[in-house]
C-alpha cells in the first residue's frame, strides 16, 4: 500500500511538472522574437520577426530556416525558406487591421535534427472582444442549477491520510455529494492542526485524469486548502487506473453531451466547484470571509467560472484559462481549448444545439459576471489556449484585475510566475 501511495505521489508530481514547468533547454535553439520589447503593435503597424539559430549559445552559420506566419491556430498566410548566413534572419510579418495576434513559427535543421521556435505579436489585444453568444437566460439557467445543487445533501466523508500529514497540517481524502444523489466530488483537503479560524483556498485542476496530492505547503502557512478532481472518482487510486480511464472511458470528456446544455459534461464539473466551496465555508475552522480559487488551463477556466458563479469567492488567480471564446474559429480567428470548432472539429460540432450549449459554459460569460479581484497570467506563445481567446474573457471582466504577461511562455509557467501567484494569494487571504 505504501509503495502504491509513493507511485501515486510520483505520478502526480510528474504530471504537474509536465503541465507547468519550463521546457528543458536543448543544445540547439531556434529563438524567435518580435522587433518591439512588448511584442505589441497597433493595427496597421508592421511587425518584423527576428529568427536566431543558436548552438551552445553561438549562431549557427548558414542555417536553413523555414518559417510560417499567420493568425494563431489557423493556416499560415506566409510560408518561406531562407538561409540565415550569420545565424539570424529578420523577416517581415505584415500587420493586422483589427485587434488580434500574428504568430511566426520557425524550424531549423541542424545535424539532421529539426528544432522549432515561435513568437507571437499582439495587435491592440486590450480591444479584442468575444464572439460567443451571451444567452438572455444565462443567469436563470445557473441560478436554477445552483438551487438544485443546494437541495442535495453534501454528505461529506473525510478519511485521514497519515502519510501525507505534516507537523502543522492534517491531510484528508475528501468525498462530497454533488448535484445528484450518488454523484460525488473528490479531493485532497489540508487543514491546519492548530486550533483557530483560517482562510481557505480552492485549487481546481487542469485537463486530464490523474491523482492529486493536495496543497500542504500553503496549508502549513495556516490556510485551509482543498484540491479537487472533476471526474467524480477518488483521487488517491493507483496511477494505472487514471491512465486507463484517460485513454478509455474519459477520453474526449470535454465534448461529452455537448448537444444538450442540461447533460453536458461540464455542468456537473462547474457545480462541483461550488459544492467544494459549500464544504470549505461550512468548516468550523473557516474564518467566514476569506475564500480564493486558483488553477491553470482548464483550472484557469474553472477559477473564473467558480468566481462568476459563487459570490463567496473573494479572490481568483488564473493561469492561461481554457474554455474561453471557443467560437472564435467560426469568426476567422482562434478559439479556446478544447478547440471544438477548429478545422478538425467544425464539421462535427458546428450545430445549433452545440453552439447553444457552449454559450452557457464559455468562460467569457462567467468573466462578465465576476466580482472578485483577480490576478491573471499567461504568455503570447501559448498554443493550447491562444491569447486571443484569453483576452476575449479578460477584456469583458469589470472586476478589479491585473494581468502579468510572460511574453515568451507557451502553455507553461516559470517558477517565478508560480511563486508570484502563490504569494499574491497568500497575501490576499491573510489580509496583507
XYZ file of C-alpha atoms in Angstrom:
432
model
C 0.000 0.000 0.000
C 2.838 2.358 0.875
C 4.615 1.673 -2.439
C 1.387 2.343 -4.295
C 0.986 5.641 -2.466
C 4.539 6.624 -3.363
C 3.882 5.769 -7.003
C 0.735 7.862 -6.914
C 2.653 10.806 -5.475
C 5.383 10.437 -8.105
C 2.781 10.293 -10.871
C 1.171 13.463 -9.501
C 4.363 15.474 -9.472
C 5.448 14.250 -12.909
C 2.069 15.390 -14.252
C 2.304 18.789 -12.583
C 5.818 19.334 -13.927
C 4.727 18.325 -17.418
C 1.820 20.771 -17.324
C 3.531 23.795 -15.814
C 7.324 23.512 -15.954
C 9.531 25.458 -18.323
C 10.623 23.216 -21.225
C 14.165 21.858 -20.935
C 16.794 23.679 -22.962
C 18.370 21.898 -25.915
C 21.883 22.308 -27.385
C 20.364 23.932 -30.482
C 17.701 26.605 -30.035
C 15.529 28.443 -32.531
C 14.690 31.724 -30.865
C 12.032 33.939 -32.422
C 11.259 37.435 -31.164
C 9.276 40.447 -32.343
C 11.011 43.747 -33.023
C 9.400 45.553 -30.074
C 10.154 44.795 -26.456
C 6.497 44.345 -25.555
C 5.620 42.441 -28.768
C 2.608 44.754 -29.096
C 1.504 46.888 -32.056
C -1.398 48.965 -33.231
C -3.499 47.680 -36.142
C -1.837 48.751 -39.358
C 1.681 48.813 -37.891
C 4.066 46.248 -39.324
C 5.873 43.679 -37.236
C 9.228 42.160 -38.020
C 10.238 38.828 -36.541
C 13.864 38.060 -35.749
C 14.768 34.379 -36.033
C 18.052 33.194 -34.484
C 19.522 29.701 -34.656
C 21.977 29.046 -31.823
C 24.111 26.094 -30.847
C 25.547 26.284 -27.345
C 24.635 29.964 -27.415
C 26.537 30.712 -30.653
C 24.978 31.489 -34.061
C 24.746 28.572 -36.491
C 26.062 29.999 -39.763
C 24.196 29.254 -42.998
C 21.333 27.593 -41.149
C 18.389 26.680 -43.354
C 15.268 28.165 -41.800
C 11.704 27.627 -42.865
C 9.034 29.758 -41.269
C 5.300 30.305 -41.309
C 3.377 33.425 -40.292
C -0.347 33.779 -39.724
C -3.117 34.007 -37.149
C -2.789 31.638 -34.167
C -4.004 28.110 -34.841
C -5.052 28.963 -38.416
C -3.409 28.202 -41.748
C -0.414 30.499 -42.355
C -0.526 33.297 -44.898
C 3.271 33.361 -45.336
C 5.430 30.238 -45.852
C 9.073 30.667 -46.822
C 12.508 29.050 -46.501
C 15.692 31.124 -46.283
C 19.327 30.767 -45.337
C 20.468 32.562 -42.202
C 24.016 33.353 -43.289
C 25.080 34.617 -39.874
C 22.594 32.534 -37.925
C 19.937 35.256 -37.812
C 17.085 36.302 -40.095
C 14.801 39.310 -39.935
C 11.501 38.699 -41.733
C 8.507 40.882 -42.488
C 5.477 39.596 -40.591
C 2.954 42.036 -42.044
C 0.170 43.516 -39.948
C -3.431 43.143 -38.850
C -6.218 45.613 -39.495
C -8.137 44.624 -36.372
C -7.140 43.564 -32.826
C -5.615 40.082 -32.699
C -2.356 38.132 -32.875
C 0.114 37.164 -35.595
C 2.369 34.197 -34.941
C 5.699 33.299 -36.541
C 6.790 29.669 -36.208
C 10.283 28.773 -37.417
C 12.137 25.486 -37.894
C 15.819 24.849 -38.471
C 17.506 21.512 -39.181
C 20.944 21.111 -37.642
C 22.899 17.851 -37.976
C 19.790 16.109 -39.216
C 17.626 17.153 -36.234
C 14.798 19.674 -36.555
C 14.383 22.401 -33.926
C 11.462 24.787 -33.525
C 10.701 28.193 -32.048
C 7.961 30.800 -32.223
C 6.927 34.309 -31.292
C 3.541 35.999 -31.338
C 2.824 39.675 -31.912
C -0.250 41.282 -30.376
C -2.221 43.982 -32.139
C -4.141 46.079 -29.629
C -5.070 42.976 -27.594
C -6.910 45.014 -24.971
C -9.539 45.735 -27.631
C -10.288 42.096 -28.503
C -13.973 41.335 -27.988
C -15.636 37.921 -27.657
C -17.523 36.120 -30.384
C -19.530 33.722 -28.197
C -23.214 34.442 -27.602
C -24.382 35.646 -24.181
C -27.762 33.929 -23.583
C -30.551 36.056 -22.144
C -31.410 33.310 -19.664
C -27.800 32.575 -18.663
C -28.292 33.744 -15.078
C -31.606 31.942 -14.762
C -30.060 28.704 -16.026
C -27.253 28.775 -13.480
C -29.408 30.084 -10.627
C -31.695 27.099 -11.139
C -28.711 24.750 -11.303
C -27.365 26.086 -8.012
C -30.786 25.691 -6.402
C -30.815 22.052 -7.500
C -27.328 21.652 -6.025
C -28.352 23.231 -2.728
C -31.223 20.735 -2.424
C -28.789 17.780 -2.459
C -27.196 16.933 0.915
C -23.421 17.401 0.954
C -22.790 14.078 2.734
C -19.123 14.898 3.378
C -16.785 11.991 4.082
C -13.230 12.610 5.283
C -10.517 9.960 5.516
C -7.271 10.936 7.220
C -4.120 10.240 5.169
C -1.446 9.890 7.881
C 1.451 9.531 5.434
C 0.647 12.936 3.951
C 0.165 14.855 7.185
C 2.843 17.253 8.397
C 3.704 18.621 11.804
C 1.343 21.527 11.164
C -1.323 20.075 8.851
C -3.793 17.216 8.707
C -4.486 15.850 5.236
C -7.666 14.040 4.234
C -9.157 12.324 1.232
C -12.497 14.103 0.859
C -15.700 12.950 -0.801
C -18.762 15.176 -1.267
C -22.109 14.564 -2.875
C -22.502 16.764 -5.941
C -25.616 17.872 -7.810
C -27.347 14.490 -7.795
C -27.520 11.749 -5.167
C -24.690 9.298 -5.752
C -22.657 11.711 -7.874
C -19.525 12.686 -5.975
C -16.731 15.245 -5.888
C -13.383 14.022 -4.565
C -10.354 15.953 -3.445
C -7.484 16.353 -1.007
C -8.230 18.560 1.981
C -5.418 20.065 4.046
C -6.352 21.701 7.373
C -4.050 23.380 9.903
C -3.840 21.333 13.107
C -3.636 24.341 15.384
C -6.996 25.485 16.719
C -8.185 28.707 15.154
C -10.024 30.318 12.261
C -8.380 30.269 8.834
C -8.903 31.486 5.271
C -9.498 28.889 2.550
C -8.119 28.230 -0.924
C -9.752 26.019 -3.555
C -7.412 24.605 -6.196
C -9.153 23.488 -9.386
C -7.469 21.171 -11.889
C -6.109 21.374 -15.375
C -7.389 18.974 -18.009
C -6.755 15.263 -17.791
C -7.340 12.350 -15.462
C -4.962 11.905 -12.553
C -4.398 11.507 -8.849
C -3.943 14.548 -6.593
C -1.695 15.228 -3.649
C -3.189 18.420 -2.246
C -1.557 21.693 -1.259
C 0.145 21.059 2.070
C 2.717 23.827 1.542
C 0.034 26.524 1.626
C -1.837 24.783 4.435
C 1.332 24.891 6.526
C 1.045 28.689 6.224
C -2.261 28.479 8.110
C -4.596 28.412 5.125
C -7.146 25.639 4.588
C -6.629 24.160 1.106
C -8.757 21.849 -0.986
C -7.579 20.450 -4.309
C -10.365 18.717 -6.217
C -10.684 16.411 -9.181
C -13.546 16.821 -11.633
C -14.399 13.302 -12.753
C -16.354 12.005 -9.776
C -13.748 9.365 -8.919
C -11.421 9.025 -5.914
C -8.136 10.898 -6.342
C -5.785 8.538 -4.459
C -6.003 5.434 -6.647
C -3.134 3.682 -8.401
C -1.773 5.754 -11.333
C -2.604 2.956 -13.778
C -6.315 3.483 -13.094
C -6.153 7.085 -14.277
C -4.096 6.162 -17.318
C -6.661 3.527 -18.289
C -9.582 5.892 -17.763
C -7.893 8.764 -19.580
C -7.281 6.581 -22.602
C -10.622 4.840 -22.304
C -13.932 5.920 -20.844
C -12.842 9.537 -20.208
C -11.011 10.048 -23.484
C -12.559 13.145 -25.055
C -14.637 14.040 -21.995
C -14.751 17.819 -22.778
C -17.180 17.078 -25.638
C -19.455 14.603 -23.825
C -23.143 15.545 -24.348
C -22.184 18.828 -25.974
C -25.539 18.904 -27.775
C -27.536 19.198 -24.522
C -26.848 22.031 -22.065
C -28.504 20.122 -19.215
C -26.474 16.937 -19.735
C -23.170 18.454 -20.856
C -20.150 17.026 -19.005
C -19.074 20.337 -17.541
C -22.379 21.091 -15.801
C -21.543 18.647 -13.040
C -17.955 19.935 -13.019
C -18.910 23.586 -12.565
C -21.408 22.734 -9.848
C -18.794 20.527 -8.202
C -16.606 23.603 -7.735
C -19.473 25.378 -5.989
C -20.061 22.282 -3.856
C -16.384 22.340 -2.850
C -16.903 25.909 -1.640
C -20.031 24.800 0.208
C -17.836 22.422 2.135
C -14.965 24.833 2.762
C -17.265 27.540 4.078
C -19.014 25.022 6.350
C -15.831 24.010 8.180
C -15.636 25.176 11.794
C -12.027 26.236 11.128
C -13.036 28.584 8.268
C -12.749 32.268 9.154
C -16.070 33.088 7.499
C -14.877 35.627 4.949
C -11.636 34.835 3.081
C -12.014 32.377 0.188
C -9.956 32.199 -3.017
C -9.802 29.912 -6.041
C -6.924 29.228 -8.404
C -5.835 26.977 -11.261
C -4.270 26.817 -14.704
C -5.607 25.956 -18.162
C -8.866 24.064 -17.520
C -8.224 25.116 -13.920
C -7.792 28.723 -15.032
C -11.195 28.455 -16.642
C -12.710 26.850 -13.552
C -11.239 29.608 -11.373
C -13.053 32.292 -13.355
C -16.205 30.205 -13.626
C -16.300 29.493 -9.895
C -15.843 33.167 -9.084
C -18.587 34.038 -11.577
C -20.987 31.530 -10.035
C -20.163 31.952 -6.367
C -20.079 35.363 -4.645
C -18.339 33.801 -1.636
C -15.114 33.848 -3.682
C -13.158 36.956 -2.750
C -10.069 36.477 -4.948
C -9.176 34.438 -8.001
C -5.859 33.537 -9.579
C -5.918 32.193 -13.136
C -3.114 30.918 -15.351
C -3.860 30.744 -19.113
C -7.609 29.969 -18.912
C -9.063 27.416 -21.320
C -12.693 27.117 -22.491
C -12.708 30.778 -23.472
C -14.395 32.194 -26.566
C -14.442 28.756 -28.154
C -16.468 30.056 -31.128
C -13.586 32.210 -32.342
C -12.871 29.768 -35.175
C -16.306 30.462 -36.637
C -15.342 34.128 -36.922
C -11.968 33.806 -38.612
C -9.726 33.633 -35.570
C -8.533 31.162 -32.926
C -10.886 29.850 -30.282
C -10.045 28.473 -26.876
C -9.237 24.920 -25.808
C -10.619 22.300 -26.421
C -10.950 23.766 -29.936
C -14.430 22.447 -30.648
C -14.709 24.433 -33.866
C -11.239 24.241 -35.395
C -10.744 22.537 -38.746
C -10.727 19.132 -37.067
C -13.945 19.616 -35.120
C -16.065 22.103 -37.009
C -17.948 19.557 -39.132
C -18.997 17.629 -36.051
C -19.642 20.474 -33.634
C -20.996 23.350 -35.704
C -24.641 22.620 -34.963
C -27.384 24.755 -33.447
C -27.594 22.544 -30.368
C -23.864 22.545 -29.630
C -23.496 26.257 -30.252
C -26.332 26.822 -27.820
C -24.664 24.661 -25.174
C -21.238 26.302 -25.341
C -22.762 29.731 -24.774
C -23.830 28.614 -21.279
C -20.381 27.214 -20.452
C -17.892 29.563 -22.092
C -15.533 31.353 -19.694
C -16.357 34.673 -21.351
C -19.882 34.710 -19.977
C -18.716 33.931 -16.447
C -15.981 36.555 -16.718
C -18.697 39.142 -17.413
C -20.168 38.311 -14.011
C -17.024 38.068 -11.867
C -16.954 40.493 -8.950
C -13.822 39.218 -7.209
C -10.437 40.867 -7.799
C -8.237 38.636 -9.911
C -4.626 38.061 -10.886
C -4.171 36.580 -14.362
C -1.016 35.256 -16.013
C -0.232 33.991 -19.499
C 2.115 34.331 -22.451
C 1.678 35.299 -26.090
C 3.175 31.986 -27.283
C 0.502 29.713 -25.805
C -0.528 27.208 -28.468
C -3.092 25.414 -26.296
C -5.001 28.454 -25.069
C -4.424 31.114 -27.751
C -4.036 34.620 -26.303
C -6.878 35.904 -28.487
C -9.269 33.610 -26.618
C -7.950 34.590 -23.184
C -8.101 38.314 -23.877
C -11.708 37.888 -25.046
C -12.603 36.919 -21.477
C -10.229 39.264 -19.694
C -11.426 42.304 -21.608
C -15.055 41.874 -20.521
C -14.111 41.412 -16.861
C -15.157 44.538 -14.967
C -13.919 43.414 -11.529
C -10.540 44.706 -10.317
C -7.928 42.800 -12.284
C -4.230 42.568 -13.035
C -2.608 40.763 -15.951
C 1.029 39.725 -15.654
C 2.425 38.810 -19.061
C 5.381 36.490 -19.571
C 5.529 37.016 -23.316
C 7.657 34.076 -24.401
C 5.822 31.442 -22.373
C 3.631 28.877 -24.027
C 1.335 26.574 -22.069
C 3.744 26.532 -19.152
C 4.981 28.795 -16.393
C 8.286 29.966 -14.970
C 8.874 29.132 -11.316
C 8.937 32.884 -10.636
C 5.436 33.093 -12.088
C 4.095 30.383 -9.817
C 5.792 31.973 -6.825
C 4.257 35.352 -7.666
C 0.775 33.842 -7.902
C 1.131 31.867 -4.671
C 2.472 34.877 -2.804
C -0.370 37.061 -4.086
C -3.000 34.540 -2.989
C -1.443 34.087 0.457
C -1.152 37.836 0.984
C -4.783 38.424 -0.009
C -6.104 35.580 2.097
C -4.133 36.725 5.135
C -5.018 40.390 4.728
C -1.561 41.666 3.869
